[in-house]
């Protein structure tokens, strides 16, 4: 079955669902787990890059840059803390786990890291964007489904804007 499961996490509420599904699967298959967080300025909660634009704050660019660096460092530290906590949870559940945090474009970084690490399954969330929203925002899960070097398990969001027929749906694509 699966022996090396890569779990792509972010700070969204959906990460809890993704993590739990991956841990349940790892326990059932006795797989090792790698928890991956991709640092990206596009992630929810990341420091606002618009504050770096000098036209908004002329003459304050060095102070603004320092504030941005400080906020970004805190963002990185929060990511590491999240991963450490999840790694501890996995270990307590009897799953061998490690973690990695990398700066990059989430979709490509997930696929590249899966290849380097030798993952045979990638588990990630799918928020259910469709239409124009997906066209303009892109879709990490869609990119990973089409470019992954391994099987992919996407966990559908349980958000209230998702139709009942799609709630708790998971798709496995090889």
PDB file of C-alpha atoms in Angstrom:
ATOM      1  CA  UNK A   1       0.000   0.000   0.000  1.00  0.00           C
ATOM      2  CA  UNK A   2       1.418   3.407   0.978  1.00  0.00           C
ATOM      3  CA  UNK A   3       4.669   3.739   2.904  1.00  0.00           C
ATOM      4  CA  UNK A   4       5.574   7.432   2.514  1.00  0.00           C
ATOM      5  CA  UNK A   5       2.728   9.927   2.842  1.00  0.00           C
ATOM      6  CA  UNK A   6       3.351  13.616   2.205  1.00  0.00           C
ATOM      7  CA  UNK A   7       0.782  15.801   3.972  1.00  0.00           C
ATOM      8  CA  UNK A   8       0.523  19.377   2.666  1.00  0.00           C
ATOM      9  CA  UNK A   9      -0.716  21.684   5.423  1.00  0.00           C
ATOM     10  CA  UNK A  10      -1.443  25.373   5.699  1.00  0.00           C
ATOM     11  CA  UNK A  11      -3.058  27.512   8.397  1.00  0.00           C
ATOM     12  CA  UNK A  12      -6.598  27.128   7.140  1.00  0.00           C
ATOM     13  CA  UNK A  13      -9.222  25.415   9.303  1.00  0.00           C
ATOM     14  CA  UNK A  14      -9.290  22.673   6.670  1.00  0.00           C
ATOM     15  CA  UNK A  15      -5.790  21.537   7.639  1.00  0.00           C
ATOM     16  CA  UNK A  16      -7.275  19.721  10.628  1.00  0.00           C
ATOM     17  CA  UNK A  17      -9.347  17.522   8.298  1.00  0.00           C
ATOM     18  CA  UNK A  18      -6.364  16.913   6.022  1.00  0.00           C
ATOM     19  CA  UNK A  19      -4.128  16.014   8.954  1.00  0.00           C
ATOM     20  CA  UNK A  20      -6.657  13.636  10.542  1.00  0.00           C
ATOM     21  CA  UNK A  21      -7.335  11.801   7.269  1.00  0.00           C
ATOM     22  CA  UNK A  22      -3.598  11.412   6.632  1.00  0.00           C
ATOM     23  CA  UNK A  23      -2.915  10.124  10.157  1.00  0.00           C
ATOM     24  CA  UNK A  24      -5.783   7.623   9.932  1.00  0.00           C
ATOM     25  CA  UNK A  25      -4.426   6.347   6.619  1.00  0.00           C
ATOM     26  CA  UNK A  26      -0.846   6.209   7.930  1.00  0.00           C
ATOM     27  CA  UNK A  27      -1.971   4.185  10.953  1.00  0.00           C
ATOM     28  CA  UNK A  28      -3.878   1.763   8.717  1.00  0.00           C
ATOM     29  CA  UNK A  29      -0.919   1.250   6.351  1.00  0.00           C
ATOM     30  CA  UNK A  30       1.944   1.687   8.849  1.00  0.00           C
ATOM     31  CA  UNK A  31       3.293   4.513   6.668  1.00  0.00           C
ATOM     32  CA  UNK A  32       5.784   7.241   7.514  1.00  0.00           C
ATOM     33  CA  UNK A  33       4.450  10.781   7.260  1.00  0.00           C
ATOM     34  CA  UNK A  34       6.116  14.004   6.147  1.00  0.00           C
ATOM     35  CA  UNK A  35       4.232  17.162   7.126  1.00  0.00           C
ATOM     36  CA  UNK A  36       4.938  19.966   4.660  1.00  0.00           C
ATOM     37  CA  UNK A  37       4.100  23.647   4.991  1.00  0.00           C
ATOM     38  CA  UNK A  38       4.902  25.881   2.032  1.00  0.00           C
ATOM     39  CA  UNK A  39       5.551  29.476   3.038  1.00  0.00           C
ATOM     40  CA  UNK A  40       3.886  31.721   0.510  1.00  0.00           C
ATOM     41  CA  UNK A  41       2.875  35.380   0.482  1.00  0.00           C
ATOM     42  CA  UNK A  42      -0.473  34.180  -0.909  1.00  0.00           C
ATOM     43  CA  UNK A  43      -1.342  32.098   2.159  1.00  0.00           C
ATOM     44  CA  UNK A  44      -4.085  33.261   4.498  1.00  0.00           C
ATOM     45  CA  UNK A  45      -2.538  35.175   7.372  1.00  0.00           C
ATOM     46  CA  UNK A  46       0.739  35.981   5.626  1.00  0.00           C
ATOM     47  CA  UNK A  47       2.148  39.502   6.028  1.00  0.00           C
ATOM     48  CA  UNK A  48       0.561  41.969   3.624  1.00  0.00           C
ATOM     49  CA  UNK A  49       2.987  42.788   0.818  1.00  0.00           C
ATOM     50  CA  UNK A  50       1.041  45.921  -0.118  1.00  0.00           C
ATOM     51  CA  UNK A  51       2.559  47.641   2.906  1.00  0.00           C
ATOM     52  CA  UNK A  52       5.930  47.368   1.169  1.00  0.00           C
ATOM     53  CA  UNK A  53       4.850  49.714  -1.616  1.00  0.00           C
ATOM     54  CA  UNK A  54       6.613  53.031  -1.135  1.00  0.00           C
ATOM     55  CA  UNK A  55       3.836  55.026  -2.809  1.00  0.00           C
ATOM     56  CA  UNK A  56       1.641  54.270   0.200  1.00  0.00           C
ATOM     57  CA  UNK A  57       4.230  55.407   2.725  1.00  0.00           C
ATOM     58  CA  UNK A  58       6.860  57.612   1.033  1.00  0.00           C
ATOM     59  CA  UNK A  59       9.944  58.141   3.153  1.00  0.00           C
ATOM     60  CA  UNK A  60       9.124  55.301   5.516  1.00  0.00           C
ATOM     61  CA  UNK A  61      10.395  52.488   3.324  1.00  0.00           C
ATOM     62  CA  UNK A  62      13.149  51.297   5.699  1.00  0.00           C
ATOM     63  CA  UNK A  63      10.770  51.243   8.678  1.00  0.00           C
ATOM     64  CA  UNK A  64       8.096  49.512   6.627  1.00  0.00           C
ATOM     65  CA  UNK A  65      10.621  46.988   5.318  1.00  0.00           C
ATOM     66  CA  UNK A  66      11.766  46.258   8.872  1.00  0.00           C
ATOM     67  CA  UNK A  67       8.160  45.798  10.016  1.00  0.00           C
ATOM     68  CA  UNK A  68       7.489  43.457   7.086  1.00  0.00           C
ATOM     69  CA  UNK A  69      10.609  41.379   7.853  1.00  0.00           C
ATOM     70  CA  UNK A  70       9.538  41.159  11.484  1.00  0.00           C
ATOM     71  CA  UNK A  71       6.026  40.049  10.527  1.00  0.00           C
ATOM     72  CA  UNK A  72       7.407  37.517   8.041  1.00  0.00           C
ATOM     73  CA  UNK A  73       9.723  36.049  10.692  1.00  0.00           C
ATOM     74  CA  UNK A  74       6.742  35.660  13.035  1.00  0.00           C
ATOM     75  CA  UNK A  75       4.800  34.023  10.186  1.00  0.00           C
ATOM     76  CA  UNK A  76       7.652  31.523   9.664  1.00  0.00           C
ATOM     77  CA  UNK A  77       7.859  30.785  13.392  1.00  0.00           C
ATOM     78  CA  UNK A  78       4.099  30.189  13.569  1.00  0.00           C
ATOM     79  CA  UNK A  79       4.429  27.720  10.681  1.00  0.00           C
ATOM     80  CA  UNK A  80       7.197  25.806  12.465  1.00  0.00           C
ATOM     81  CA  UNK A  81       5.141  25.739  15.671  1.00  0.00           C
ATOM     82  CA  UNK A  82       2.124  24.384  13.775  1.00  0.00           C
ATOM     83  CA  UNK A  83       4.292  21.659  12.225  1.00  0.00           C
ATOM     84  CA  UNK A  84       5.923  20.731  15.543  1.00  0.00           C
ATOM     85  CA  UNK A  85       2.521  20.466  17.211  1.00  0.00           C
ATOM     86  CA  UNK A  86       1.150  18.302  14.375  1.00  0.00           C
ATOM     87  CA  UNK A  87       4.279  16.139  14.413  1.00  0.00           C
ATOM     88  CA  UNK A  88       3.814  15.587  18.141  1.00  0.00           C
ATOM     89  CA  UNK A  89       0.135  14.710  17.558  1.00  0.00           C
ATOM     90  CA  UNK A  90       1.142  12.174  14.894  1.00  0.00           C
ATOM     91  CA  UNK A  91       3.748  10.610  17.168  1.00  0.00           C
ATOM     92  CA  UNK A  92       1.205  10.390  19.994  1.00  0.00           C
ATOM     93  CA  UNK A  93      -1.114   8.589  17.548  1.00  0.00           C
ATOM     94  CA  UNK A  94       1.628   6.044  16.854  1.00  0.00           C
ATOM     95  CA  UNK A  95       2.682   7.410  13.466  1.00  0.00           C
ATOM     96  CA  UNK A  96       6.302   8.089  12.590  1.00  0.00           C
ATOM     97  CA  UNK A  97       6.347  11.699  11.389  1.00  0.00           C
ATOM     98  CA  UNK A  98       8.741  14.467  10.468  1.00  0.00           C
ATOM     99  CA  UNK A  99       8.189  17.948   9.066  1.00  0.00           C
ATOM    100  CA  UNK A 100       9.574  20.479   6.627  1.00  0.00           C
ATOM    101  CA  UNK A 101       8.775  24.123   5.906  1.00  0.00           C
ATOM    102  CA  UNK A 102       9.826  25.541   2.536  1.00  0.00           C
ATOM    103  CA  UNK A 103       9.337  28.935   0.877  1.00  0.00           C
ATOM    104  CA  UNK A 104       7.807  28.700  -2.593  1.00  0.00           C
ATOM    105  CA  UNK A 105       4.764  28.427  -4.787  1.00  0.00           C
ATOM    106  CA  UNK A 106       2.620  25.820  -3.008  1.00  0.00           C
ATOM    107  CA  UNK A 107       1.527  23.789  -6.043  1.00  0.00           C
ATOM    108  CA  UNK A 108       4.981  23.383  -7.558  1.00  0.00           C
ATOM    109  CA  UNK A 109       6.781  23.053  -4.241  1.00  0.00           C
ATOM    110  CA  UNK A 110       4.491  20.216  -3.131  1.00  0.00           C
ATOM    111  CA  UNK A 111       5.150  18.275  -6.347  1.00  0.00           C
ATOM    112  CA  UNK A 112       8.902  18.915  -6.297  1.00  0.00           C
ATOM    113  CA  UNK A 113       9.241  17.957  -2.647  1.00  0.00           C
ATOM    114  CA  UNK A 114       7.115  14.819  -3.151  1.00  0.00           C
ATOM    115  CA  UNK A 115       9.504  13.773  -5.911  1.00  0.00           C
ATOM    116  CA  UNK A 116      12.628  14.500  -3.833  1.00  0.00           C
ATOM    117  CA  UNK A 117      11.299  12.776  -0.720  1.00  0.00           C
ATOM    118  CA  UNK A 118       9.948   9.779  -2.633  1.00  0.00           C
ATOM    119  CA  UNK A 119       6.323  10.102  -1.530  1.00  0.00           C
ATOM    120  CA  UNK A 120       3.931   7.458  -2.798  1.00  0.00           C
ATOM    121  CA  UNK A 121       0.874   9.451  -1.657  1.00  0.00           C
ATOM    122  CA  UNK A 122       0.212  13.176  -1.306  1.00  0.00           C
ATOM    123  CA  UNK A 123      -2.662  14.299   0.935  1.00  0.00           C
ATOM    124  CA  UNK A 124      -3.932  17.868   0.621  1.00  0.00           C
ATOM    125  CA  UNK A 125      -7.075  19.912   0.943  1.00  0.00           C
ATOM    126  CA  UNK A 126      -9.425  21.208  -1.703  1.00  0.00           C
ATOM    127  CA  UNK A 127     -11.462  24.271  -0.875  1.00  0.00           C
ATOM    128  CA  UNK A 128     -13.983  23.819  -3.654  1.00  0.00           C
ATOM    129  CA  UNK A 129     -13.394  27.013  -5.615  1.00  0.00           C
ATOM    130  CA  UNK A 130     -15.008  26.905  -9.027  1.00  0.00           C
ATOM    131  CA  UNK A 131     -15.604  29.092 -12.019  1.00  0.00           C
ATOM    132  CA  UNK A 132     -13.948  32.492 -12.104  1.00  0.00           C
ATOM    133  CA  UNK A 133     -12.616  32.252  -8.566  1.00  0.00           C
ATOM    134  CA  UNK A 134     -10.596  29.150  -9.452  1.00  0.00           C
ATOM    135  CA  UNK A 135      -9.553  30.629 -12.795  1.00  0.00           C
ATOM    136  CA  UNK A 136      -8.131  33.758 -11.179  1.00  0.00           C
ATOM    137  CA  UNK A 137      -6.876  32.305  -7.914  1.00  0.00           C
ATOM    138  CA  UNK A 138      -5.613  29.067  -9.368  1.00  0.00           C
ATOM    139  CA  UNK A 139      -5.950  25.771  -7.649  1.00  0.00           C
ATOM    140  CA  UNK A 140      -3.164  24.117  -5.726  1.00  0.00           C
ATOM    141  CA  UNK A 141      -5.027  20.805  -5.621  1.00  0.00           C
ATOM    142  CA  UNK A 142      -5.750  20.900  -9.361  1.00  0.00           C
ATOM    143  CA  UNK A 143      -2.086  21.536 -10.188  1.00  0.00           C
ATOM    144  CA  UNK A 144      -0.933  18.767  -7.841  1.00  0.00           C
ATOM    145  CA  UNK A 145      -3.474  16.301  -9.286  1.00  0.00           C
ATOM    146  CA  UNK A 146      -2.062  16.883 -12.768  1.00  0.00           C
ATOM    147  CA  UNK A 147       1.667  17.126 -11.973  1.00  0.00           C
ATOM    148  CA  UNK A 148       2.268  14.917  -8.928  1.00  0.00           C
ATOM    149  CA  UNK A 149       4.811  12.102  -9.065  1.00  0.00           C
ATOM    150  CA  UNK A 150       2.566  10.007  -6.775  1.00  0.00           C
ATOM    151  CA  UNK A 151      -1.060   9.223  -6.018  1.00  0.00           C
ATOM    152  CA  UNK A 152      -3.042  12.147  -4.603  1.00  0.00           C
ATOM    153  CA  UNK A 153      -5.798  12.193  -1.989  1.00  0.00           C
ATOM    154  CA  UNK A 154      -7.731  15.464  -1.932  1.00  0.00           C
ATOM    155  CA  UNK A 155      -9.885  16.203   1.073  1.00  0.00           C
ATOM    156  CA  UNK A 156     -12.944  18.310   0.278  1.00  0.00           C
ATOM    157  CA  UNK A 157     -13.694  21.262   2.526  1.00  0.00           C
ATOM    158  CA  UNK A 158     -16.609  20.874   4.906  1.00  0.00           C
ATOM    159  CA  UNK A 159     -17.358  24.588   4.577  1.00  0.00           C
ATOM    160  CA  UNK A 160     -20.914  25.818   4.782  1.00  0.00           C
ATOM    161  CA  UNK A 161     -20.747  27.132   1.192  1.00  0.00           C
ATOM    162  CA  UNK A 162     -20.238  23.598  -0.142  1.00  0.00           C
ATOM    163  CA  UNK A 163     -23.347  21.675  -1.260  1.00  0.00           C
ATOM    164  CA  UNK A 164     -24.285  18.771   1.025  1.00  0.00           C
ATOM    165  CA  UNK A 165     -23.614  16.279  -1.771  1.00  0.00           C
ATOM    166  CA  UNK A 166     -19.952  17.337  -1.813  1.00  0.00           C
ATOM    167  CA  UNK A 167     -19.336  17.577   1.943  1.00  0.00           C
ATOM    168  CA  UNK A 168     -16.733  15.211   3.357  1.00  0.00           C
ATOM    169  CA  UNK A 169     -15.994  13.908  -0.132  1.00  0.00           C
ATOM    170  CA  UNK A 170     -12.514  12.635  -0.830  1.00  0.00           C
ATOM    171  CA  UNK A 171     -11.096  11.743  -4.210  1.00  0.00           C
ATOM    172  CA  UNK A 172      -8.189   9.398  -4.794  1.00  0.00           C
ATOM    173  CA  UNK A 173      -6.412   9.857  -8.081  1.00  0.00           C
ATOM    174  CA  UNK A 174      -3.437   7.782  -9.178  1.00  0.00           C
TER     175      UNK A 174
END
